[in-house]
PDB file of C-alpha atoms and ligand atoms in Angstrom:
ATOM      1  CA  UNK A 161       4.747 -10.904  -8.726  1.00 94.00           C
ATOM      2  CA  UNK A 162       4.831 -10.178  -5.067  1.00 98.00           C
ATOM      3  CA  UNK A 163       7.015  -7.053  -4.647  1.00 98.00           C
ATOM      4  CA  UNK A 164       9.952  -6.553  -1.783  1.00 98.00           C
ATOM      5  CA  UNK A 165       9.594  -2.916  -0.731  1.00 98.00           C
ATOM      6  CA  UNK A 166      13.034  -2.285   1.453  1.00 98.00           C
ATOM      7  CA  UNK A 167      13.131   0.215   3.986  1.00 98.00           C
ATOM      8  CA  UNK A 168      16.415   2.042   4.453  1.00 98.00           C
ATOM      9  CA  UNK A 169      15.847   4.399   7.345  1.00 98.00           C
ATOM     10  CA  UNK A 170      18.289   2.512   9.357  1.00 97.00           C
ATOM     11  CA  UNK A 171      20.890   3.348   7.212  1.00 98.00           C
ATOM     12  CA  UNK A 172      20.773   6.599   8.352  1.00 98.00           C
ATOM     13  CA  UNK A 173      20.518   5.815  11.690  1.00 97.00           C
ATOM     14  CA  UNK A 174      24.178   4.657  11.499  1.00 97.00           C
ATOM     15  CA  UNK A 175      25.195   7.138   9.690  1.00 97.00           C
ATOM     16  CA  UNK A 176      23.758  10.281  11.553  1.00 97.00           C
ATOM     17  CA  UNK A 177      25.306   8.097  15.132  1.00 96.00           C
ATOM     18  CA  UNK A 178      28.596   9.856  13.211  1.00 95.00           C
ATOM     19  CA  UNK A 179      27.434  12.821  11.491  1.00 90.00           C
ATOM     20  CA  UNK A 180      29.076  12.181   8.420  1.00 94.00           C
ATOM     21  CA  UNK A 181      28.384  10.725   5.212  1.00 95.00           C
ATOM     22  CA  UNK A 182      28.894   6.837   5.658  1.00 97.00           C
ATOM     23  CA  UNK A 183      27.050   4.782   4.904  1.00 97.00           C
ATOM     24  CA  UNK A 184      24.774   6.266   2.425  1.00 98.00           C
ATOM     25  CA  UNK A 185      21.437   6.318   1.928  1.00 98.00           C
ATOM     26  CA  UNK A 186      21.586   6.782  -1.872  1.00 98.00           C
ATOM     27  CA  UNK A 187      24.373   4.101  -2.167  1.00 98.00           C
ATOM     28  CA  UNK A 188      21.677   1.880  -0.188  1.00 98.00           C
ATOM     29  CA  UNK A 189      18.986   2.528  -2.504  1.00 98.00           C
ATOM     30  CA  UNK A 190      20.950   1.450  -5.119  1.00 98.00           C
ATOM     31  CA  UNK A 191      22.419  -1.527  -4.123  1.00 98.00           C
ATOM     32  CA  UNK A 192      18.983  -2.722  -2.762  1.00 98.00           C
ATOM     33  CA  UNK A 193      17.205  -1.616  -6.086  1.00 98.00           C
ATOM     34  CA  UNK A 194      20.205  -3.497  -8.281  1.00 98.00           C
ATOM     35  CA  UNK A 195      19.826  -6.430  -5.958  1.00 98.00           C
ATOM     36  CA  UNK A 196      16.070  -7.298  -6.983  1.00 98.00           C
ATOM     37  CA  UNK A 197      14.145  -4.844  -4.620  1.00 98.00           C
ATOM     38  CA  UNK A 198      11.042  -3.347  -6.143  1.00 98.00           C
ATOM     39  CA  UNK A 199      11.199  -0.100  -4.339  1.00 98.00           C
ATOM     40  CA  UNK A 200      12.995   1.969  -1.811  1.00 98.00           C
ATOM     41  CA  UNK A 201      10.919   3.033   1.085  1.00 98.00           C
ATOM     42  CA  UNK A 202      12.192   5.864   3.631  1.00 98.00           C
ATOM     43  CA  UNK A 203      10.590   7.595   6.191  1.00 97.00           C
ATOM     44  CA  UNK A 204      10.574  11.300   6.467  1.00 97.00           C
ATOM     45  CA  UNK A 205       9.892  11.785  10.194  1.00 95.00           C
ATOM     46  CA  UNK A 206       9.037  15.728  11.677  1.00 92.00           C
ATOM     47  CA  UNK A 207      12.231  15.126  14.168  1.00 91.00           C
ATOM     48  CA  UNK A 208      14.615  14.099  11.060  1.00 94.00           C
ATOM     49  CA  UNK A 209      15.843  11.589  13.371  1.00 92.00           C
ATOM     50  CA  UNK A 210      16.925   9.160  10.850  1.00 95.00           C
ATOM     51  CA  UNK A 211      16.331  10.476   7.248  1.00 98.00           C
ATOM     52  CA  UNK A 212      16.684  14.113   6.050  1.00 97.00           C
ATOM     53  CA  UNK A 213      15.228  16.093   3.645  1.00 98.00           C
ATOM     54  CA  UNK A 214      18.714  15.957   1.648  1.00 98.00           C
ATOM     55  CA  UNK A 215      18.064  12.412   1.284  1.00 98.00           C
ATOM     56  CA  UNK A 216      14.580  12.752   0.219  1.00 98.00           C
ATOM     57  CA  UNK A 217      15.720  15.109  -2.616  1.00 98.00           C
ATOM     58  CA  UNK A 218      18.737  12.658  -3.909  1.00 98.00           C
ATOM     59  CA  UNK A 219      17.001   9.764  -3.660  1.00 98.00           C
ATOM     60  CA  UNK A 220      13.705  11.128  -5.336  1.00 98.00           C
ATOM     61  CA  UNK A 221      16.057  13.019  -8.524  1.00 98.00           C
ATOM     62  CA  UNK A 222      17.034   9.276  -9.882  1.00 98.00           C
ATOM     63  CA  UNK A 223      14.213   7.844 -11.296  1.00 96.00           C
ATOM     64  CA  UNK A 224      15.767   4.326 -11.401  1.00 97.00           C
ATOM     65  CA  UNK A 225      14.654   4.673  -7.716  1.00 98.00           C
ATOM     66  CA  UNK A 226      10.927   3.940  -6.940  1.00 98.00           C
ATOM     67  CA  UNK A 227      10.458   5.444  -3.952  1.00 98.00           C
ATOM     68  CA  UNK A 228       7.860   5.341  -1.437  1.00 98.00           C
ATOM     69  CA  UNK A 229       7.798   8.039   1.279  1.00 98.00           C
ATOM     70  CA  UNK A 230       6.280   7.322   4.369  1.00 98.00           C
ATOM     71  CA  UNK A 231       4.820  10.572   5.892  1.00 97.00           C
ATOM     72  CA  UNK A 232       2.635  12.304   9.072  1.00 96.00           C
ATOM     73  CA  UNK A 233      -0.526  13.545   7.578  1.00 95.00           C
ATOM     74  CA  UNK A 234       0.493  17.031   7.692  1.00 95.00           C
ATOM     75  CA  UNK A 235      -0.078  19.936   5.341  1.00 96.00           C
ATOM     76  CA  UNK A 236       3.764  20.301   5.593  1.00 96.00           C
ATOM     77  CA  UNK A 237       4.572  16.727   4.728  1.00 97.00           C
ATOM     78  CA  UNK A 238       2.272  17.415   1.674  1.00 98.00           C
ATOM     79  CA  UNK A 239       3.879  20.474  -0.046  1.00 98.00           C
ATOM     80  CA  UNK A 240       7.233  17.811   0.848  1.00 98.00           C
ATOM     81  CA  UNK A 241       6.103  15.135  -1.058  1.00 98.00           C
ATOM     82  CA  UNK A 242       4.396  17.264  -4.006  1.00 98.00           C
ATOM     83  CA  UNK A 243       7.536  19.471  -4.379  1.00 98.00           C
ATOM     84  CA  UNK A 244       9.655  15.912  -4.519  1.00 98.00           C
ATOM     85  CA  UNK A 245       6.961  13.250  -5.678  1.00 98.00           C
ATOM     86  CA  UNK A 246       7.960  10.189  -4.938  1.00 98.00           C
ATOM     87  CA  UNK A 247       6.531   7.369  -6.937  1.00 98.00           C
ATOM     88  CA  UNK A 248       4.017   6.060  -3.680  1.00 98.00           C
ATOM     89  CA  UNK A 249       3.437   7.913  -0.465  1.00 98.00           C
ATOM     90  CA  UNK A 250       2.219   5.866   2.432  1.00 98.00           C
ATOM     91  CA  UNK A 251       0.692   7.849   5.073  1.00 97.00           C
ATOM     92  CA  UNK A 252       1.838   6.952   9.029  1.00 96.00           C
ATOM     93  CA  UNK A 253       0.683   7.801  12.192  1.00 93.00           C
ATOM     94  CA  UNK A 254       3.702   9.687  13.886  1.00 85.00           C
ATOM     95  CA  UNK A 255       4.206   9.871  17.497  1.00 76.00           C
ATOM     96  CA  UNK A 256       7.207  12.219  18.649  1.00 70.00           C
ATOM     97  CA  UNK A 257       8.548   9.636  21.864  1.00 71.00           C
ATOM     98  CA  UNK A 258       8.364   6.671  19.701  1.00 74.00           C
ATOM     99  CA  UNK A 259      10.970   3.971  19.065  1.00 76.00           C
ATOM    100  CA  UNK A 260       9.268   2.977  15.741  1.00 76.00           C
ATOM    101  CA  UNK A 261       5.807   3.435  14.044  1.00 75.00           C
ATOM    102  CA  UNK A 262       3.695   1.449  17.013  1.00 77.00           C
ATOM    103  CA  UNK A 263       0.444   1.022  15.583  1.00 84.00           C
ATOM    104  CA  UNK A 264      -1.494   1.816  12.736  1.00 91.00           C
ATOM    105  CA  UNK A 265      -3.163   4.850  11.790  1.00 92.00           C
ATOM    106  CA  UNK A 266      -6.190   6.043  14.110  1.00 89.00           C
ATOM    107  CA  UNK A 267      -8.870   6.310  11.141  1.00 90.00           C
ATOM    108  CA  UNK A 268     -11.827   8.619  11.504  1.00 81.00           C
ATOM    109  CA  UNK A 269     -14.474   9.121   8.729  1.00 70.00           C
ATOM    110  CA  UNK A 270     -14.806  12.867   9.785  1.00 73.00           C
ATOM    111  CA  UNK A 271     -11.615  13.667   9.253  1.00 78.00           C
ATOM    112  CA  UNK A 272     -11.520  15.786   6.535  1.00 90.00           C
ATOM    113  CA  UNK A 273      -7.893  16.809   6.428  1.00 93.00           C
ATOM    114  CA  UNK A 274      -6.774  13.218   5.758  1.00 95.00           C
ATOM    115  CA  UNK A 275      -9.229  12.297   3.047  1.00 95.00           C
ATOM    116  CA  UNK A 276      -8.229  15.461   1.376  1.00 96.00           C
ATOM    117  CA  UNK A 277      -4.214  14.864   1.643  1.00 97.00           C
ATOM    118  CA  UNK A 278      -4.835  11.439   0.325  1.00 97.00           C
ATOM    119  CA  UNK A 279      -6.993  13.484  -2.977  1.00 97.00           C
ATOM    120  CA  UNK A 280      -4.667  15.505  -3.436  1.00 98.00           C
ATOM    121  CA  UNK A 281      -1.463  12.862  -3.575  1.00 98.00           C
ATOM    122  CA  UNK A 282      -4.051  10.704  -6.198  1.00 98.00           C
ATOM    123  CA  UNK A 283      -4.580  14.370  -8.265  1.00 98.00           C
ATOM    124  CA  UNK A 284      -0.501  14.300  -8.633  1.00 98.00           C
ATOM    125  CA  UNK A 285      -0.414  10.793  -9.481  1.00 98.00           C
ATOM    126  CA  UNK A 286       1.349   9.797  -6.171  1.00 98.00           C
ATOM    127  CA  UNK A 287       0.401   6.196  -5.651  1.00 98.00           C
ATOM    128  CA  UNK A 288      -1.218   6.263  -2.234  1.00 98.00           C
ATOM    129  CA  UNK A 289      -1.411   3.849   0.831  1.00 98.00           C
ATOM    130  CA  UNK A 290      -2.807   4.069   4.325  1.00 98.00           C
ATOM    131  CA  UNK A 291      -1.029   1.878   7.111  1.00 97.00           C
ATOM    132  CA  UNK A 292      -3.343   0.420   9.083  1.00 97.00           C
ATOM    133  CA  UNK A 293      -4.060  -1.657  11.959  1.00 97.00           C
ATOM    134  CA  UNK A 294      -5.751  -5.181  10.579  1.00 98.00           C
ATOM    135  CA  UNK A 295      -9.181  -4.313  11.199  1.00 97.00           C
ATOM    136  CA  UNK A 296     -12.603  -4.733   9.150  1.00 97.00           C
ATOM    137  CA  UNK A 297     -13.733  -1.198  10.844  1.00 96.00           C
ATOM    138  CA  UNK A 298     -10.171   0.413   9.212  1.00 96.00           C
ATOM    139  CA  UNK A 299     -10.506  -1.352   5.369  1.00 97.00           C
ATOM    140  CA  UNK A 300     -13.511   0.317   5.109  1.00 96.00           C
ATOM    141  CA  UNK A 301     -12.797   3.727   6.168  1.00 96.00           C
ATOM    142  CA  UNK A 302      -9.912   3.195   4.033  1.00 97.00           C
ATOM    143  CA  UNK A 303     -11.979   2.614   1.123  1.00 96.00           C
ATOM    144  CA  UNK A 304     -14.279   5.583   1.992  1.00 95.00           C
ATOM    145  CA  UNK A 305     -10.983   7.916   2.319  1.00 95.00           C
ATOM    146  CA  UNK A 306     -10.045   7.004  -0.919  1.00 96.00           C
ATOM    147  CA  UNK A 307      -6.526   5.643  -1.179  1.00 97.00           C
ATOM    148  CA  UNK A 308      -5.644   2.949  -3.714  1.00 98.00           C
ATOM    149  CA  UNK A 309      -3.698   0.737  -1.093  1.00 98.00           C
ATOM    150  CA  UNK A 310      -3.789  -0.386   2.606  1.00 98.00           C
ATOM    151  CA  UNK A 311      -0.564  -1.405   4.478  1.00 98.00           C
ATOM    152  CA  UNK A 312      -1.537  -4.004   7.251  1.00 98.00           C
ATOM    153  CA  UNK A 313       1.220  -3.415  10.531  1.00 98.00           C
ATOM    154  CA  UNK A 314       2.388  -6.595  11.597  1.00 98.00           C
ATOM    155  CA  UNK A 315       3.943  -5.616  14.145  1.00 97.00           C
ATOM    156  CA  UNK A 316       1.129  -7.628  16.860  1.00 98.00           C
ATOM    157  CA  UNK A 317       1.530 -10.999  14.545  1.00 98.00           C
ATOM    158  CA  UNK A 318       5.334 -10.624  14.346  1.00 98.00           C
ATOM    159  CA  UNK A 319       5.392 -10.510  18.182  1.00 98.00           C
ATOM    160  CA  UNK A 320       3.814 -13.425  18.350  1.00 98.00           C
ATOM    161  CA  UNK A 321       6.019 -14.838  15.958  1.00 98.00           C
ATOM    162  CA  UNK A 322       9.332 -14.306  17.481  1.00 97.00           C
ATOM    163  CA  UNK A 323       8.267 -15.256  21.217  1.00 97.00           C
ATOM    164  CA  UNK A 324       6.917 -18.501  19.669  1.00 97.00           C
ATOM    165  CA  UNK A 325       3.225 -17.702  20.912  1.00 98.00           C
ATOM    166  CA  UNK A 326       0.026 -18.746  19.266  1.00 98.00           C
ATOM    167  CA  UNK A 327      -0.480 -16.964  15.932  1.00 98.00           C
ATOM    168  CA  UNK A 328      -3.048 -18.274  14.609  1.00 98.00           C
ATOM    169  CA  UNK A 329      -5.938 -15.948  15.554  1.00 98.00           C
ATOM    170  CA  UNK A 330      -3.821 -13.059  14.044  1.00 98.00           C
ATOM    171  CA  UNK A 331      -3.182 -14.918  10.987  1.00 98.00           C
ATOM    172  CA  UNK A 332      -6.806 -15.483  10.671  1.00 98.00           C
ATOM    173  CA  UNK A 333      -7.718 -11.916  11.038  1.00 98.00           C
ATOM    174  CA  UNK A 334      -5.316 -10.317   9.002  1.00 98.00           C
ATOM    175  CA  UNK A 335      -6.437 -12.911   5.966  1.00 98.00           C
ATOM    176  CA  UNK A 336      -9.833 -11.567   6.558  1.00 98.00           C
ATOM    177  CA  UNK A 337      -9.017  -7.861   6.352  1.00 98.00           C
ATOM    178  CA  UNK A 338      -6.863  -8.499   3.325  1.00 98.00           C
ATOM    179  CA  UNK A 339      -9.943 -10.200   1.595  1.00 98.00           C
ATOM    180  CA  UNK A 340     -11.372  -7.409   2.461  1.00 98.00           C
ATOM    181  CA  UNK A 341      -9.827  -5.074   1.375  1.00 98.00           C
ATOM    182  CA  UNK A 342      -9.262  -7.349  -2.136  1.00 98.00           C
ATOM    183  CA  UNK A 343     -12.794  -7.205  -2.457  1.00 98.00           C
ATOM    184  CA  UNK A 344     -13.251  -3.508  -2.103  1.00 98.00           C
ATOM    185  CA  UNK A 345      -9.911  -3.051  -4.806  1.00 98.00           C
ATOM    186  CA  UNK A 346      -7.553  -1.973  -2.165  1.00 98.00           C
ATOM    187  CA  UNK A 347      -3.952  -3.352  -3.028  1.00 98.00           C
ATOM    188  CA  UNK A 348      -2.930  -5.314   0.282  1.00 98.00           C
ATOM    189  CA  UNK A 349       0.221  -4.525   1.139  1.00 98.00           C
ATOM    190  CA  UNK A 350       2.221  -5.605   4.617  1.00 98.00           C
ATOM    191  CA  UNK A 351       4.846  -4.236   6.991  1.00 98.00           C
ATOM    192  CA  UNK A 352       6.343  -3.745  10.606  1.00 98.00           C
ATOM    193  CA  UNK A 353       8.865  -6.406  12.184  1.00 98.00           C
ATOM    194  CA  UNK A 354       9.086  -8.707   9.633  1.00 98.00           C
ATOM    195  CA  UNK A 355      11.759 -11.098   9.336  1.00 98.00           C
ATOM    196  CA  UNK A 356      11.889 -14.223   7.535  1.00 98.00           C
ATOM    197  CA  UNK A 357       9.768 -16.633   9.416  1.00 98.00           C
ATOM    198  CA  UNK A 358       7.270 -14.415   9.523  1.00 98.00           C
ATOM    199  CA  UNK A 359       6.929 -12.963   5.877  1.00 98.00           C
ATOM    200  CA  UNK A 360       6.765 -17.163   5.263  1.00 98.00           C
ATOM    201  CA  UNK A 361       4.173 -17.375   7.049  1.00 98.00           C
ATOM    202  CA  UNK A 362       2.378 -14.438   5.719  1.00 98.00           C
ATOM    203  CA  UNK A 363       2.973 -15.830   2.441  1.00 98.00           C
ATOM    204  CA  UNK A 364       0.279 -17.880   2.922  1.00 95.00           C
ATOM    205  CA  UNK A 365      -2.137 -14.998   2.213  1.00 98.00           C
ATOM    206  CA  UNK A 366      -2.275 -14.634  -1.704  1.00 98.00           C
ATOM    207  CA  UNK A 367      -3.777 -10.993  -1.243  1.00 98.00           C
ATOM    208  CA  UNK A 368      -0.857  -9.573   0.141  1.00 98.00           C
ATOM    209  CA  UNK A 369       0.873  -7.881  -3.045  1.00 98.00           C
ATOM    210  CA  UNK A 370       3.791  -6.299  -1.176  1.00 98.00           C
ATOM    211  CA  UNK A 371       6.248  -6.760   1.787  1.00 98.00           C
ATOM    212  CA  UNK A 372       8.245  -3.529   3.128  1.00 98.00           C
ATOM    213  CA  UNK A 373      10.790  -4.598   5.186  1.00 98.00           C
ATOM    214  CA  UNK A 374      13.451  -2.772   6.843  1.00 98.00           C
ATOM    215  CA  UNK A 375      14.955  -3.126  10.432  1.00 97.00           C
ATOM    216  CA  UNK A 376      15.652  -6.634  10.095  1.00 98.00           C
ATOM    217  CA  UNK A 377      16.615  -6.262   6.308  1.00 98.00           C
ATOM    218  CA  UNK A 378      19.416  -3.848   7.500  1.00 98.00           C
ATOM    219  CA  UNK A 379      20.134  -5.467  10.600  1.00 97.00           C
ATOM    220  CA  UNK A 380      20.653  -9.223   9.033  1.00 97.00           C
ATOM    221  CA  UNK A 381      23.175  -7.316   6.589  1.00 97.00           C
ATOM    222  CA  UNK A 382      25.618  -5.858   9.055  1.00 96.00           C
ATOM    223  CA  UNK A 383      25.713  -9.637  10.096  1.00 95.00           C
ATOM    224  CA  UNK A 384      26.128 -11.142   6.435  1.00 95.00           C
ATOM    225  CA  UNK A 385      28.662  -8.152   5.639  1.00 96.00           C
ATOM    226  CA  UNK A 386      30.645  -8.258   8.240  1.00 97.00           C
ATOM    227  CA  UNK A 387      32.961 -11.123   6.992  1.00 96.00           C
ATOM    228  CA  UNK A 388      33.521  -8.966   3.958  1.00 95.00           C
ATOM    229  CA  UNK A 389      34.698  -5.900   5.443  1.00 97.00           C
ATOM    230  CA  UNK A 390      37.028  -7.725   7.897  1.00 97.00           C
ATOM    231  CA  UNK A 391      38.733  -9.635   4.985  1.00 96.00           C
ATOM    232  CA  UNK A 392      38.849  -6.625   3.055  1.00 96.00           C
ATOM    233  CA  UNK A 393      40.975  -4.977   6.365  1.00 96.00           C
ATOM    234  CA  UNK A 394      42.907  -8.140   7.236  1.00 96.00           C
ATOM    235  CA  UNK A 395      44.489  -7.692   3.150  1.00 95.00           C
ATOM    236  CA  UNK A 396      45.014  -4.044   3.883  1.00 95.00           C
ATOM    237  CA  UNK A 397      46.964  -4.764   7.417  1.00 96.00           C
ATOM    238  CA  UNK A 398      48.588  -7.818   5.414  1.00 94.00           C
ATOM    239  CA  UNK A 399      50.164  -5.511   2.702  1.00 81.00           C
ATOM    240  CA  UNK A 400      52.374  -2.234   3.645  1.00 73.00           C
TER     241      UNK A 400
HETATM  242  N1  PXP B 142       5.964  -0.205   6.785  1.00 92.70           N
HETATM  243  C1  PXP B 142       5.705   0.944   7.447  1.00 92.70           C
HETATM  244  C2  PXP B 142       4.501   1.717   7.042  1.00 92.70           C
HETATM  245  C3  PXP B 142       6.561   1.396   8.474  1.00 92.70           C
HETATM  246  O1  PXP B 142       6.280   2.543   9.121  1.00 92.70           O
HETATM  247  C4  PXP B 142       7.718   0.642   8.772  1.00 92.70           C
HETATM  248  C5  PXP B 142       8.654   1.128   9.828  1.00 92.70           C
HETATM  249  O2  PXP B 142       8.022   1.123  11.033  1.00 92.70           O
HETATM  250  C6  PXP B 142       7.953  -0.532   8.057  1.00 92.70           C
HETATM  251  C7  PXP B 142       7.064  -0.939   7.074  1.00 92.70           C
HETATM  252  C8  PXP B 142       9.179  -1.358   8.293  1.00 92.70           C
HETATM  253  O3  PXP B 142       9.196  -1.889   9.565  1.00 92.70           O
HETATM  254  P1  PXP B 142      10.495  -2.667  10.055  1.00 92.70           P
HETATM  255  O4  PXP B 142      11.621  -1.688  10.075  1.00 92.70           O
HETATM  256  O5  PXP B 142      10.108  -3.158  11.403  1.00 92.70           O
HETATM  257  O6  PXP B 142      10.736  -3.767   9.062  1.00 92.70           O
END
């Protein structure tokens, strides 16, 4: 089965634009879980600018939830996700003036402290993954860091994608990393500005085991529920 990983940091986002409690995160995760989703992914960024730690802990305490936290590797993000252990941790690069998570991470096989972050998640159990840019250099460093999963970003094929440019080349590239990384027993998993022509198209490549997919899952369901929520007013305005 190819698993639907839904991101729901954007439902934060709305909510934090108020300060209050609508909508929910949790309510999110549930709905999304109940409505066929495999697992719940949010991102715990250093600013807190769209998920807080408060969220982390309610989301992680129901264990109908698989969660996957997204994290900086940082020695603090670490002691977060071992106090709360999430079912799968997938380590991010983080940049501070970013809109989203740009690029993949910036492997290095002499970094230590990120080989050891990634033992230490595997020690507790945590499932890990690295996000990645799709590159044959990367799948192997991933290998030699030791994390049971890659995320390929998308984000350079999606592009392509949605401003109806040649995507071939990118196609081609990211089925050779994911054989790759197949070959080596890395779990191929893919995110970053998906929608639904592209994950079609990614479909394509059988080594990809799981999508996680959130702006556009959020966004296309403000559009879909709006019709709902208007109704539901118009009856309210309808009957004193
Ligand atoms: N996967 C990872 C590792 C991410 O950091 C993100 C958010 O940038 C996503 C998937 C989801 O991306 P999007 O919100 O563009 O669908």
């Amino acid at each position: 089965m190819i698993k639907l990983g839904v991101n729901i940091d954007h439902v934060a986002t709305v909510r934090n634009a108020r300060g209050e409690q609508h909508p929910s995160p949790y309510l999110a995760a549930i709905k999304a879980i109940s409505s066929g989703a495999n697992s719940i992914t949010i991102h715990l960024r250093e600013d807190r600018r769209h998920i807080n730690d408060n969220d982390l802990k309610i989301i992680s305490s129901n264990k109908k939830i698989p969660l996957n936290l997204e994290m900086a590797a940082t020695l603090q993000m670490l002691k977060i996700a071992l106090k709360y252990k999430p079912n799968y941790v997938c380590i991010v690069p983080e940049k501070r003036q970013e809109i989203t998570t740009e690029g993949g991470l910036n492997l290095d096989a002499k970094n230590k402290k990120l080989a050891s972050i990634v033992q230490k998640l595997n020690q507790s159990n945590i499932r890990t993954s690295l996000f990645i840019n799709p590159s044959i250099k990367d799948i192997k460093l991933a290998k030699i860091i030791g994390t049971k999963c890659i995320e390929i970003h998308t984000g350079k094929i999606a592009n392509l994608v949605k401003n109806k440019k040649n995507y071939k080349k990118e196609l081609d590239n990211i089925k050779k990393c994911s054989m790759l990384a197949e070959s080596l027993n890395l779990e191929v998993h893919a995110g970053h500005g998906l929608d639904y022509r592209t994950t079609k198209i990614l479909r394509k490549i059988s080594q990809i085991k799981e999508y996680n997919i959130g702006h556009f899952i959020i966004g296309e369901s403000i559009q879909f529920g709006l019709r709902n929520v208007i109704k539901t007013f118009k009856n309210i305005l309808r009957n004193k």
